[in-house]
mmCIF file of C-alpha atoms and ligand atoms in Angstrom:
data_model
loop_
_atom_site.group_PDB
_atom_site.id
_atom_site.type_symbol
_atom_site.label_atom_id
_atom_site.label_comp_id
_atom_site.label_asym_id
_atom_site.label_seq_id
_atom_site.Cartn_x
_atom_site.Cartn_y
_atom_site.Cartn_z
ATOM 1 C CA MET A 1 -73.513 -46.424 31.851
ATOM 2 C CA SER A 2 -74.211 -45.148 35.334
ATOM 3 C CA ASP A 3 -76.980 -42.557 35.578
ATOM 4 C CA THR A 4 -77.582 -41.953 39.256
ATOM 5 C CA LEU A 5 -76.464 -43.004 42.672
ATOM 6 C CA THR A 6 -79.164 -44.490 44.855
ATOM 7 C CA GLU A 7 -79.227 -44.780 48.629
ATOM 8 C CA LYS A 8 -76.816 -47.082 50.397
ATOM 9 C CA GLY A 9 -77.612 -50.718 49.771
ATOM 10 C CA SER A 10 -76.341 -53.324 52.193
ATOM 11 C CA THR A 11 -77.320 -56.145 54.445
ATOM 12 C CA GLU A 12 -78.689 -53.775 57.078
ATOM 13 C CA GLY A 13 -81.643 -55.381 58.835
ATOM 14 C CA MET A 14 -80.776 -58.901 57.678
ATOM 15 C CA VAL A 15 -83.267 -61.626 58.562
ATOM 16 C CA ASP A 16 -82.401 -64.850 60.420
ATOM 17 C CA TYR A 17 -78.723 -64.016 60.096
ATOM 18 C CA ASN A 18 -77.462 -66.352 62.772
ATOM 19 C CA GLU A 19 -79.436 -69.279 61.369
ATOM 20 C CA ASN A 20 -78.242 -68.645 57.828
ATOM 21 C CA SER A 21 -74.644 -67.549 58.074
ATOM 22 C CA GLN A 22 -72.897 -70.897 57.860
ATOM 23 C CA ALA A 23 -70.393 -69.664 55.240
ATOM 24 C CA GLN A 24 -69.521 -66.548 57.235
ATOM 25 C CA ARG A 25 -69.046 -68.550 60.427
ATOM 26 C CA GLN A 26 -66.848 -71.091 58.657
ATOM 27 C CA ASN A 27 -64.802 -68.229 57.270
ATOM 28 C CA ALA A 28 -64.296 -66.586 60.661
ATOM 29 C CA ASN A 29 -63.237 -69.916 62.160
ATOM 30 C CA ARG A 30 -60.857 -70.647 59.298
ATOM 31 C CA HIS A 31 -58.986 -67.505 60.333
ATOM 32 C CA ALA A 32 -58.861 -68.211 64.087
ATOM 33 C CA GLY A 33 -55.169 -69.199 63.993
ATOM 34 C CA LEU A 34 -54.255 -66.087 62.004
ATOM 35 C CA ILE A 35 -56.185 -63.800 64.369
ATOM 36 C CA ARG A 36 -54.442 -65.353 67.364
ATOM 37 C CA ASP A 37 -51.088 -64.919 65.611
ATOM 38 C CA LEU A 38 -51.795 -61.258 64.796
ATOM 39 C CA ALA A 39 -52.974 -60.687 68.381
ATOM 40 C CA ALA A 40 -49.617 -62.075 69.572
ATOM 41 C CA ARG A 41 -47.675 -59.817 67.195
ATOM 42 C CA VAL A 42 -49.373 -56.641 68.487
ATOM 43 C CA SER A 43 -49.688 -57.492 72.161
ATOM 44 C CA GLY A 44 -46.638 -55.427 73.135
ATOM 45 C CA LEU A 45 -47.714 -52.285 71.286
ATOM 46 C CA SER A 46 -49.562 -50.489 74.046
ATOM 47 C CA ASP A 47 -51.137 -50.839 77.509
ATOM 48 C CA GLN A 48 -54.532 -50.692 75.888
ATOM 49 C CA LEU A 49 -55.229 -53.458 73.427
ATOM 50 C CA ASN A 50 -58.266 -53.095 71.252
ATOM 51 C CA ILE A 51 -59.707 -55.308 68.559
ATOM 52 C CA THR A 52 -62.321 -53.657 66.365
ATOM 53 C CA ASP A 53 -64.425 -55.760 64.012
ATOM 54 C CA TYR A 54 -65.836 -53.658 61.167
ATOM 55 C CA GLY A 55 -69.118 -54.835 59.625
ATOM 56 C CA CYS A 56 -69.495 -57.256 62.539
ATOM 57 C CA GLY A 57 -73.097 -58.272 61.839
ATOM 58 C CA PRO A 58 -75.415 -59.699 64.477
ATOM 59 C CA GLY A 59 -74.366 -63.351 64.580
ATOM 60 C CA GLN A 60 -72.084 -65.835 66.294
ATOM 61 C CA SER A 61 -69.493 -65.120 63.580
ATOM 62 C CA ALA A 62 -68.918 -61.706 65.215
ATOM 63 C CA VAL A 63 -68.093 -63.460 68.478
ATOM 64 C CA ASP A 64 -65.943 -66.094 66.754
ATOM 65 C CA THR A 65 -63.955 -63.394 64.936
ATOM 66 C CA VAL A 66 -62.742 -61.564 68.032
ATOM 67 C CA SER A 67 -62.531 -64.497 70.491
ATOM 68 C CA PRO A 68 -59.058 -65.787 69.485
ATOM 69 C CA ALA A 69 -57.548 -62.322 70.104
ATOM 70 C CA VAL A 70 -59.412 -61.790 73.369
ATOM 71 C CA GLU A 71 -58.428 -65.235 74.650
ATOM 72 C CA HIS A 72 -54.809 -64.768 73.644
ATOM 73 C CA TRP A 73 -54.504 -61.339 75.226
ATOM 74 C CA PHE A 74 -56.301 -62.472 78.363
ATOM 75 C CA GLU A 75 -54.013 -65.478 78.778
ATOM 76 C CA THR A 76 -50.761 -63.677 78.031
ATOM 77 C CA ARG A 77 -51.409 -60.023 78.906
ATOM 78 C CA PRO A 78 -53.742 -59.945 81.924
ATOM 79 C CA ASP A 79 -52.009 -56.707 82.981
ATOM 80 C CA LYS A 80 -53.382 -54.786 79.976
ATOM 81 C CA GLN A 81 -56.680 -53.022 79.425
ATOM 82 C CA LEU A 82 -58.538 -55.109 76.870
ATOM 83 C CA SER A 83 -61.424 -53.886 74.763
ATOM 84 C CA VAL A 84 -63.473 -55.153 71.865
ATOM 85 C CA CYS A 85 -65.410 -52.862 69.588
ATOM 86 C CA HIS A 86 -68.126 -54.211 67.298
ATOM 87 C CA ALA A 87 -68.744 -51.770 64.446
ATOM 88 C CA ASP A 88 -71.699 -51.881 62.076
ATOM 89 C CA GLN A 89 -74.610 -49.866 60.748
ATOM 90 C CA PRO A 90 -77.611 -48.664 62.769
ATOM 91 C CA GLY A 91 -79.851 -51.416 61.367
ATOM 92 C CA ASN A 92 -77.655 -54.214 62.735
ATOM 93 C CA ASP A 93 -79.432 -56.397 65.304
ATOM 94 C CA TRP A 94 -77.385 -55.157 68.249
ATOM 95 C CA ASN A 95 -79.574 -56.878 70.845
ATOM 96 C CA ALA A 96 -79.034 -60.274 69.224
ATOM 97 C CA LEU A 97 -75.287 -59.642 69.174
ATOM 98 C CA MET A 98 -75.141 -58.595 72.854
ATOM 99 C CA LYS A 99 -77.029 -61.749 73.835
ATOM 100 C CA LEU A 100 -74.460 -63.907 72.013
ATOM 101 C CA ILE A 101 -71.492 -62.020 73.493
ATOM 102 C CA HIS A 102 -72.878 -62.572 76.986
ATOM 103 C CA GLY A 103 -74.113 -66.126 76.237
ATOM 104 C CA PRO A 104 -72.483 -69.538 76.734
ATOM 105 C CA GLU A 105 -70.488 -69.242 73.496
ATOM 106 C CA GLY A 106 -69.581 -65.608 74.128
ATOM 107 C CA TYR A 107 -66.135 -64.304 75.016
ATOM 108 C CA LEU A 108 -67.109 -62.861 78.397
ATOM 109 C CA LYS A 109 -66.630 -66.161 80.171
ATOM 110 C CA GLY A 110 -65.107 -66.515 83.611
ATOM 111 C CA ASP A 111 -63.495 -63.395 84.962
ATOM 112 C CA ALA A 112 -62.165 -62.106 81.643
ATOM 113 C CA ALA A 113 -62.076 -58.332 82.145
ATOM 114 C CA VAL A 114 -62.889 -57.073 78.692
ATOM 115 C CA GLN A 115 -64.660 -53.850 77.849
ATOM 116 C CA VAL A 116 -67.284 -54.319 75.171
ATOM 117 C CA ARG A 117 -67.975 -51.345 72.923
ATOM 118 C CA THR A 118 -69.976 -50.676 69.812
ATOM 119 C CA SER A 119 -69.486 -48.153 67.064
ATOM 120 C CA VAL A 120 -72.565 -47.455 64.988
ATOM 121 C CA GLY A 121 -72.140 -45.948 61.549
ATOM 122 C CA SER A 122 -70.492 -46.687 58.239
ATOM 123 C CA PHE A 123 -66.988 -47.974 57.712
ATOM 124 C CA TYR A 124 -66.797 -45.495 54.835
ATOM 125 C CA GLU A 125 -66.638 -42.882 57.613
ATOM 126 C CA ARG A 126 -64.496 -42.756 60.737
ATOM 127 C CA MET A 127 -65.711 -45.261 63.342
ATOM 128 C CA MET A 128 -62.931 -45.107 65.977
ATOM 129 C CA PRO A 129 -60.683 -42.421 67.521
ATOM 130 C CA ASP A 130 -57.205 -41.724 66.105
ATOM 131 C CA GLN A 131 -54.705 -44.562 66.642
ATOM 132 C CA SER A 132 -56.980 -46.409 69.058
ATOM 133 C CA VAL A 133 -57.222 -49.786 67.303
ATOM 134 C CA THR A 134 -54.528 -52.419 67.800
ATOM 135 C CA LEU A 135 -56.031 -55.099 65.595
ATOM 136 C CA ALA A 136 -58.745 -54.407 63.025
ATOM 137 C CA THR A 137 -60.793 -57.122 61.355
ATOM 138 C CA CYS A 138 -63.404 -56.984 58.644
ATOM 139 C CA PHE A 139 -65.067 -60.198 57.541
ATOM 140 C CA THR A 140 -67.316 -60.556 54.472
ATOM 141 C CA ALA A 141 -68.430 -56.932 54.709
ATOM 142 C CA SER A 142 -66.084 -54.617 52.771
ATOM 143 C CA HIS A 143 -67.377 -55.912 49.431
ATOM 144 C CA TRP A 144 -70.573 -53.886 50.078
ATOM 145 C CA LEU A 145 -70.021 -50.547 48.378
ATOM 146 C CA SER A 146 -70.821 -47.165 49.894
ATOM 147 C CA ALA A 147 -73.476 -46.528 47.265
ATOM 148 C CA THR A 148 -75.363 -48.501 44.694
ATOM 149 C CA LEU A 149 -74.921 -47.502 41.090
ATOM 150 C CA ARG A 150 -78.017 -47.465 38.967
ATOM 151 C CA LEU A 151 -76.949 -48.940 35.649
ATOM 152 C CA ASN A 152 -78.755 -49.745 32.450
ATOM 153 C CA ALA A 153 -77.946 -53.453 32.724
ATOM 154 C CA PRO A 154 -80.972 -55.627 31.981
ATOM 155 C CA GLU A 155 -78.765 -58.690 31.589
ATOM 156 C CA THR A 156 -77.624 -58.902 35.204
ATOM 157 C CA VAL A 157 -78.092 -57.877 38.835
ATOM 158 C CA TRP A 158 -74.457 -58.578 39.599
ATOM 159 C CA PHE A 159 -71.192 -56.693 39.095
ATOM 160 C CA ALA A 160 -69.170 -59.605 37.652
ATOM 161 C CA ASP A 161 -71.453 -60.058 34.644
ATOM 162 C CA LEU A 162 -71.322 -56.359 33.725
ATOM 163 C CA THR A 163 -69.268 -55.482 30.674
ATOM 164 C CA GLY A 164 -67.883 -52.372 28.970
ATOM 165 C CA GLU A 165 -68.752 -48.974 30.426
ATOM 166 C CA ASN A 166 -71.005 -50.456 33.084
ATOM 167 C CA ARG A 167 -68.160 -52.546 34.429
ATOM 168 C CA SER A 168 -65.771 -49.576 34.377
ATOM 169 C CA ALA A 169 -68.260 -47.398 36.270
ATOM 170 C CA MET A 170 -68.764 -50.042 38.928
ATOM 171 C CA TRP A 171 -65.041 -50.649 39.363
ATOM 172 C CA ALA A 172 -64.431 -46.896 39.692
ATOM 173 C CA GLN A 173 -66.848 -46.903 42.636
ATOM 174 C CA ALA A 174 -65.393 -50.096 44.119
ATOM 175 C CA GLU A 175 -61.801 -48.884 43.879
ATOM 176 C CA ALA A 176 -62.626 -45.500 45.396
ATOM 177 C CA ASP A 177 -64.426 -47.248 48.270
ATOM 178 C CA TRP A 178 -61.569 -49.667 48.884
ATOM 179 C CA LYS A 179 -59.085 -46.794 49.080
ATOM 180 C CA ARG A 180 -61.374 -44.815 51.366
ATOM 181 C CA PHE A 181 -61.882 -47.813 53.678
ATOM 182 C CA LEU A 182 -58.112 -48.321 53.932
ATOM 183 C CA ARG A 183 -57.351 -44.620 54.488
ATOM 184 C CA LEU A 184 -59.852 -44.402 57.335
ATOM 185 C CA ARG A 185 -58.529 -47.554 59.008
ATOM 186 C CA ALA A 186 -54.966 -46.208 58.697
ATOM 187 C CA GLU A 187 -56.057 -43.213 60.791
ATOM 188 C CA GLU A 188 -57.633 -45.470 63.406
ATOM 189 C CA LEU A 189 -54.860 -48.068 63.715
ATOM 190 C CA GLN A 190 -51.983 -47.733 66.142
ATOM 191 C CA PRO A 191 -48.574 -47.710 64.439
ATOM 192 C CA GLY A 192 -47.518 -51.363 64.248
ATOM 193 C CA GLY A 193 -51.125 -52.541 64.388
ATOM 194 C CA TYR A 194 -52.682 -54.873 61.832
ATOM 195 C CA LEU A 195 -55.718 -54.857 59.595
ATOM 196 C CA LEU A 196 -57.145 -58.211 58.483
ATOM 197 C CA VAL A 197 -59.759 -58.077 55.737
ATOM 198 C CA SER A 198 -61.420 -61.230 54.508
ATOM 199 C CA THR A 199 -63.796 -60.569 51.681
ATOM 200 C CA LEU A 200 -65.575 -62.545 49.023
ATOM 201 C CA GLY A 201 -63.140 -62.612 46.147
ATOM 202 C CA ALA A 202 -62.554 -63.535 42.547
ATOM 203 C CA VAL A 203 -59.902 -65.333 40.520
ATOM 204 C CA PRO A 204 -58.857 -65.260 36.844
ATOM 205 C CA GLU A 205 -60.726 -67.852 34.758
ATOM 206 C CA PRO A 206 -60.214 -67.942 30.996
ATOM 207 C CA GLY A 207 -63.503 -68.224 29.140
ATOM 208 C CA GLU A 208 -65.645 -66.730 31.942
ATOM 209 C CA ILE A 209 -67.289 -63.322 31.381
ATOM 210 C CA ASN A 210 -64.494 -60.721 31.848
ATOM 211 C CA GLU A 211 -62.113 -63.709 32.281
ATOM 212 C CA VAL A 212 -62.851 -63.686 36.000
ATOM 213 C CA ALA A 213 -64.732 -66.161 38.212
ATOM 214 C CA ALA A 214 -66.250 -64.385 41.189
ATOM 215 C CA SER A 215 -67.647 -65.880 44.376
ATOM 216 C CA GLY A 216 -71.314 -66.709 44.320
ATOM 217 C CA ARG A 217 -71.714 -66.551 40.549
ATOM 218 C CA GLY A 218 -74.364 -69.295 40.761
ATOM 219 C CA ILE A 219 -76.348 -67.439 43.402
ATOM 220 C CA TYR A 220 -76.355 -64.121 41.552
ATOM 221 C CA ARG A 221 -77.311 -65.780 38.283
ATOM 222 C CA ALA A 222 -80.213 -67.445 40.115
ATOM 223 C CA LEU A 223 -81.237 -64.010 41.451
ATOM 224 C CA GLN A 224 -81.072 -62.599 37.916
ATOM 225 C CA HIS A 225 -83.223 -65.490 36.661
ATOM 226 C CA VAL A 226 -85.980 -64.793 39.200
ATOM 227 C CA THR A 227 -85.761 -61.018 38.683
ATOM 228 C CA GLU A 228 -86.135 -61.404 34.931
ATOM 229 C CA GLU A 229 -89.010 -63.862 35.306
ATOM 230 C CA MET A 230 -90.957 -61.539 37.624
ATOM 231 C CA ALA A 231 -90.287 -58.497 35.422
ATOM 232 C CA THR A 232 -91.493 -60.404 32.354
ATOM 233 C CA GLU A 233 -94.691 -61.319 34.189
ATOM 234 C CA GLY A 234 -95.215 -57.689 35.219
ATOM 235 C CA LEU A 235 -94.745 -58.361 38.947
ATOM 236 C CA LEU A 236 -91.667 -56.117 39.043
ATOM 237 C CA LYS A 237 -91.391 -52.846 37.156
ATOM 238 C CA ARG A 238 -89.350 -53.492 34.042
ATOM 239 C CA GLU A 239 -87.503 -50.173 34.405
ATOM 240 C CA THR A 240 -86.464 -51.012 37.979
ATOM 241 C CA ALA A 241 -85.428 -54.567 37.148
ATOM 242 C CA ASP A 242 -83.312 -53.411 34.203
ATOM 243 C CA HIS A 243 -81.407 -50.864 36.297
ATOM 244 C CA PHE A 244 -80.975 -52.806 39.534
ATOM 245 C CA VAL A 245 -77.464 -54.100 40.330
ATOM 246 C CA PHE A 246 -76.288 -55.170 43.815
ATOM 247 C CA GLY A 247 -73.796 -52.653 45.222
ATOM 248 C CA LEU A 248 -71.012 -55.209 45.520
ATOM 249 C CA TRP A 249 -67.557 -55.905 44.164
ATOM 250 C CA PHE A 250 -65.522 -59.039 44.951
ATOM 251 C CA MET A 251 -61.896 -58.169 44.263
ATOM 252 C CA THR A 252 -59.240 -60.324 42.658
ATOM 253 C CA SER A 253 -55.886 -60.191 44.427
ATOM 254 C CA ASP A 254 -54.594 -57.776 41.759
ATOM 255 C CA GLU A 255 -57.553 -55.445 42.236
ATOM 256 C CA ALA A 256 -56.993 -55.446 45.992
ATOM 257 C CA ARG A 257 -53.237 -54.956 45.735
ATOM 258 C CA ARG A 258 -52.871 -52.274 43.046
ATOM 259 C CA PRO A 259 -54.497 -49.385 44.969
ATOM 260 C CA ILE A 260 -52.377 -50.151 48.047
ATOM 261 C CA GLU A 261 -49.172 -50.108 46.035
ATOM 262 C CA THR A 262 -49.957 -47.107 43.841
ATOM 263 C CA ASP A 263 -51.813 -44.689 46.124
ATOM 264 C CA PRO A 264 -49.181 -42.366 47.675
ATOM 265 C CA PHE A 265 -50.851 -42.297 51.112
ATOM 266 C CA LEU A 266 -51.675 -46.012 51.281
ATOM 267 C CA SER A 267 -48.289 -47.200 50.097
ATOM 268 C CA LYS A 268 -46.669 -45.189 52.910
ATOM 269 C CA ALA A 269 -49.242 -46.183 55.511
ATOM 270 C CA TYR A 270 -49.237 -49.941 55.020
ATOM 271 C CA GLU A 271 -46.853 -52.809 54.547
ATOM 272 C CA ILE A 272 -48.517 -55.728 52.781
ATOM 273 C CA ASP A 273 -48.138 -58.873 54.864
ATOM 274 C CA THR A 274 -50.521 -61.207 52.989
ATOM 275 C CA LEU A 275 -52.733 -60.687 49.983
ATOM 276 C CA GLU A 276 -54.254 -63.645 48.192
ATOM 277 C CA ALA A 277 -57.468 -64.913 46.689
ATOM 278 C CA ALA A 278 -58.198 -68.600 47.127
ATOM 279 C CA ASN A 279 -60.897 -71.164 46.704
ATOM 280 C CA VAL A 280 -61.969 -72.196 50.178
ATOM 281 C CA ASP A 281 -64.372 -75.000 49.351
ATOM 282 C CA GLU A 282 -63.211 -77.751 47.021
ATOM 283 C CA SER A 283 -66.762 -79.089 46.661
ATOM 284 C CA GLY A 284 -67.775 -75.887 44.852
ATOM 285 C CA ASP A 285 -71.115 -75.956 46.640
ATOM 286 C CA LEU A 286 -71.724 -74.532 50.100
ATOM 287 C CA PHE A 287 -74.647 -76.933 50.653
ATOM 288 C CA SER A 288 -73.218 -79.987 48.875
ATOM 289 C CA THR A 289 -74.061 -82.190 51.860
ATOM 290 C CA PHE A 290 -77.792 -81.644 51.164
ATOM 291 C CA ILE A 291 -77.634 -82.377 47.428
ATOM 292 C CA ASP A 292 -79.506 -85.695 47.744
ATOM 293 C CA SER A 293 -82.434 -83.979 49.389
ATOM 294 C CA PRO A 294 -83.572 -81.263 46.934
ATOM 295 C CA ASP A 295 -86.243 -79.840 49.295
ATOM 296 C CA GLU A 296 -83.733 -79.306 52.083
ATOM 297 C CA TYR A 297 -81.065 -78.123 49.627
ATOM 298 C CA ALA A 298 -83.445 -75.526 48.181
ATOM 299 C CA ARG A 299 -84.559 -74.383 51.648
ATOM 300 C CA LYS A 300 -80.943 -73.925 52.698
ATOM 301 C CA TYR A 301 -80.118 -71.819 49.644
ATOM 302 C CA ALA A 302 -83.253 -69.692 49.867
ATOM 303 C CA GLY A 303 -82.600 -69.074 53.583
ATOM 304 C CA TYR A 304 -78.951 -68.244 53.003
ATOM 305 C CA VAL A 305 -79.665 -65.806 50.180
ATOM 306 C CA ARG A 306 -82.579 -64.215 52.007
ATOM 307 C CA ALA A 307 -80.355 -63.493 55.024
ATOM 308 C CA PHE A 308 -77.876 -61.376 53.094
ATOM 309 C CA ALA A 309 -79.926 -60.073 50.159
ATOM 310 C CA CYS A 310 -83.407 -59.447 51.478
ATOM 311 C CA SER A 311 -83.079 -55.879 52.724
ATOM 312 C CA THR A 312 -81.358 -54.781 49.511
ATOM 313 C CA LEU A 313 -83.999 -56.443 47.359
ATOM 314 C CA ARG A 314 -86.838 -54.982 49.418
ATOM 315 C CA SER A 315 -85.608 -51.419 49.197
ATOM 316 C CA GLN A 316 -84.209 -51.389 45.672
ATOM 317 C CA LEU A 317 -86.161 -53.956 43.691
ATOM 318 C CA PHE A 318 -89.508 -54.588 45.409
ATOM 319 C CA ALA A 319 -90.390 -51.168 46.873
ATOM 320 C CA PRO A 320 -90.434 -49.317 43.507
ATOM 321 C CA SER A 321 -92.896 -51.947 42.199
ATOM 322 C CA ALA A 322 -95.143 -51.905 45.284
ATOM 323 C CA GLY A 323 -97.807 -49.581 46.616
ATOM 324 C CA SER A 324 -97.589 -50.523 50.292
ATOM 325 C CA GLU A 325 -95.554 -52.460 52.866
ATOM 326 C CA ALA A 326 -97.953 -55.369 52.374
ATOM 327 C CA ASP A 327 -97.157 -55.364 48.636
ATOM 328 C CA ILE A 328 -93.425 -55.410 49.405
ATOM 329 C CA ASP A 329 -93.977 -58.365 51.757
ATOM 330 C CA ALA A 330 -95.928 -60.169 49.044
ATOM 331 C CA LEU A 331 -93.190 -59.568 46.467
ATOM 332 C CA GLU A 332 -90.595 -60.838 48.929
ATOM 333 C CA THR A 333 -92.603 -64.025 49.533
ATOM 334 C CA GLU A 334 -93.081 -64.523 45.793
ATOM 335 C CA PHE A 335 -89.428 -63.864 44.985
ATOM 336 C CA PHE A 336 -87.985 -66.254 47.571
ATOM 337 C CA GLY A 337 -90.649 -68.868 46.799
ATOM 338 C CA ARG A 338 -89.483 -68.812 43.182
ATOM 339 C CA LEU A 339 -85.841 -68.889 44.188
ATOM 340 C CA GLU A 340 -86.451 -71.940 46.372
ATOM 341 C CA ARG A 341 -88.308 -73.642 43.513
ATOM 342 C CA LEU A 342 -85.435 -72.898 41.154
ATOM 343 C CA TYR A 343 -82.921 -74.506 43.526
ATOM 344 C CA ARG A 344 -85.237 -77.514 44.019
ATOM 345 C CA GLU A 345 -85.445 -78.050 40.256
ATOM 346 C CA LYS A 346 -81.937 -77.081 39.125
ATOM 347 C CA THR A 347 -79.998 -77.814 42.336
ATOM 348 C CA SER A 348 -76.260 -77.429 41.798
ATOM 349 C CA ASP A 349 -76.638 -75.454 38.528
ATOM 350 C CA PHE A 350 -76.694 -72.415 40.819
ATOM 351 C CA ALA A 351 -74.322 -73.660 43.532
ATOM 352 C CA PHE A 352 -72.403 -71.218 45.709
ATOM 353 C CA GLU A 353 -68.687 -71.454 44.882
ATOM 354 C CA GLN A 354 -66.539 -69.503 47.301
ATOM 355 C CA TRP A 355 -63.356 -67.617 46.635
ATOM 356 C CA PHE A 356 -62.151 -65.413 49.434
ATOM 357 C CA THR A 357 -59.568 -62.666 49.234
ATOM 358 C CA THR A 358 -57.502 -62.359 52.404
ATOM 359 C CA ILE A 359 -55.583 -59.173 53.041
ATOM 360 C CA VAL A 360 -53.311 -58.598 56.027
ATOM 361 C CA LEU A 361 -51.757 -55.133 56.264
ATOM 362 C CA LYS A 362 -49.380 -53.775 58.861
ATOM 363 C CA ARG A 363 -49.733 -50.106 59.784
ATOM 364 C CA ARG A 364 -46.278 -48.593 59.512
HETATM 365 C C1 SAM B 1 -72.477 -60.564 55.460
HETATM 366 S S1 SAM B 1 -72.475 -59.570 56.868
HETATM 367 C C2 SAM B 1 -70.980 -60.125 57.656
HETATM 368 C C3 SAM B 1 -71.068 -60.051 59.133
HETATM 369 C C4 SAM B 1 -69.904 -60.678 59.869
HETATM 370 N N1 SAM B 1 -68.692 -59.893 59.732
HETATM 371 C C5 SAM B 1 -69.683 -62.098 59.407
HETATM 372 O O1 SAM B 1 -68.604 -62.384 58.883
HETATM 373 O O2 SAM B 1 -70.590 -62.905 59.583
HETATM 374 C C6 SAM B 1 -72.021 -57.964 56.277
HETATM 375 C C7 SAM B 1 -72.105 -56.905 57.355
HETATM 376 O O3 SAM B 1 -71.482 -55.718 56.856
HETATM 377 C C8 SAM B 1 -72.223 -54.626 57.325
HETATM 378 N N2 SAM B 1 -71.946 -53.479 56.464
HETATM 379 C C9 SAM B 1 -72.179 -53.350 55.140
HETATM 380 N N3 SAM B 1 -71.827 -52.121 54.734
HETATM 381 C C10 SAM B 1 -71.351 -51.470 55.833
HETATM 382 C C11 SAM B 1 -70.835 -50.172 56.064
HETATM 383 N N4 SAM B 1 -70.734 -49.278 55.081
HETATM 384 N N5 SAM B 1 -70.439 -49.849 57.303
HETATM 385 C C12 SAM B 1 -70.517 -50.730 58.327
HETATM 386 N N6 SAM B 1 -71.010 -51.988 58.178
HETATM 387 C C13 SAM B 1 -71.414 -52.344 56.937
HETATM 388 C C14 SAM B 1 -73.659 -55.085 57.231
HETATM 389 O O4 SAM B 1 -74.515 -54.278 58.004
HETATM 390 C C15 SAM B 1 -73.522 -56.525 57.724
HETATM 391 O O5 SAM B 1 -73.695 -56.618 59.103
#
């Protein structure tokens, strides 16, 4: 059962994000046609068209997400004032992002007159003025919860393997956050505007723990394996390891839909356009192309996991077991060294299977 709430845990301050965000970039590009289509649907709404990308991150995926809308509006509505807002937390690498926006693959090519803005804060608070956003996007970010529950759950570091009261406590937090996120965006969207959320998801699977298969189950079970190993060897405090759970929830389509349909404010505010969870990679392994080269395969996985999990692990798992920054660094090196070794030895036993939940809502 939950005992306390710890500080916000997220991917703030991610390392090597652009090098290790292949899945996120693929996901943004998979949605390019949909973003262009939504941009077309809203282009007559106002003289000021704005796309805001919540939880934008620092990488090329942030550019790829907004580019189809910017290009469409620029081609078809050169008379309008166009703006893009990138919204994320203070620890995001804003300099890296600005370089990409202004670089050869950025969206400021030619004489495209587009205002670039940033909003720095949390998407669990207001990030934009009232009714100022025409098209809102949020890619692989809203599954990070506003707070991390501290649970007595020695068996796992991951929400989907929690059972009983632990699972209920985590879902209560996840559902409250989802509703809050949607309420805040409803205030920021122009009437008629759209919100597109693409988040790591989950699908029913008989026989799986809780009868649900969630994205990344291999990865999080690998993280649990290393955590348990290091706690057993006394490198991590047992108490910390037993209570640490990533502040994440990957929703099934039912979990995403129910709050929108049953909450009195949300059901009035939004019309559901699309809401589905789907497997996006038939191979069931993000790095399947490297499977014949275990060293490379393991490096890819360790790099990928480090990019999204490192800051959370440093603050919530390593720091309580360390006396100094140097100790935290050493634990990080040890942890990811072990993770890489695990992937080299066990390869696809811990493969990253991806289910994404896509939600498109129209602001009434
Ligand atoms: C995995 S990255 C995704 C970045 C980008 N959207 C993409 O698809 O590549 C998750 C991002 O969500 C941001 N994030 C997490 N919680 C957040 C919050 N409460 N408010 C704003 N951004 C948040 C993180 O800082 C991080 O940049």
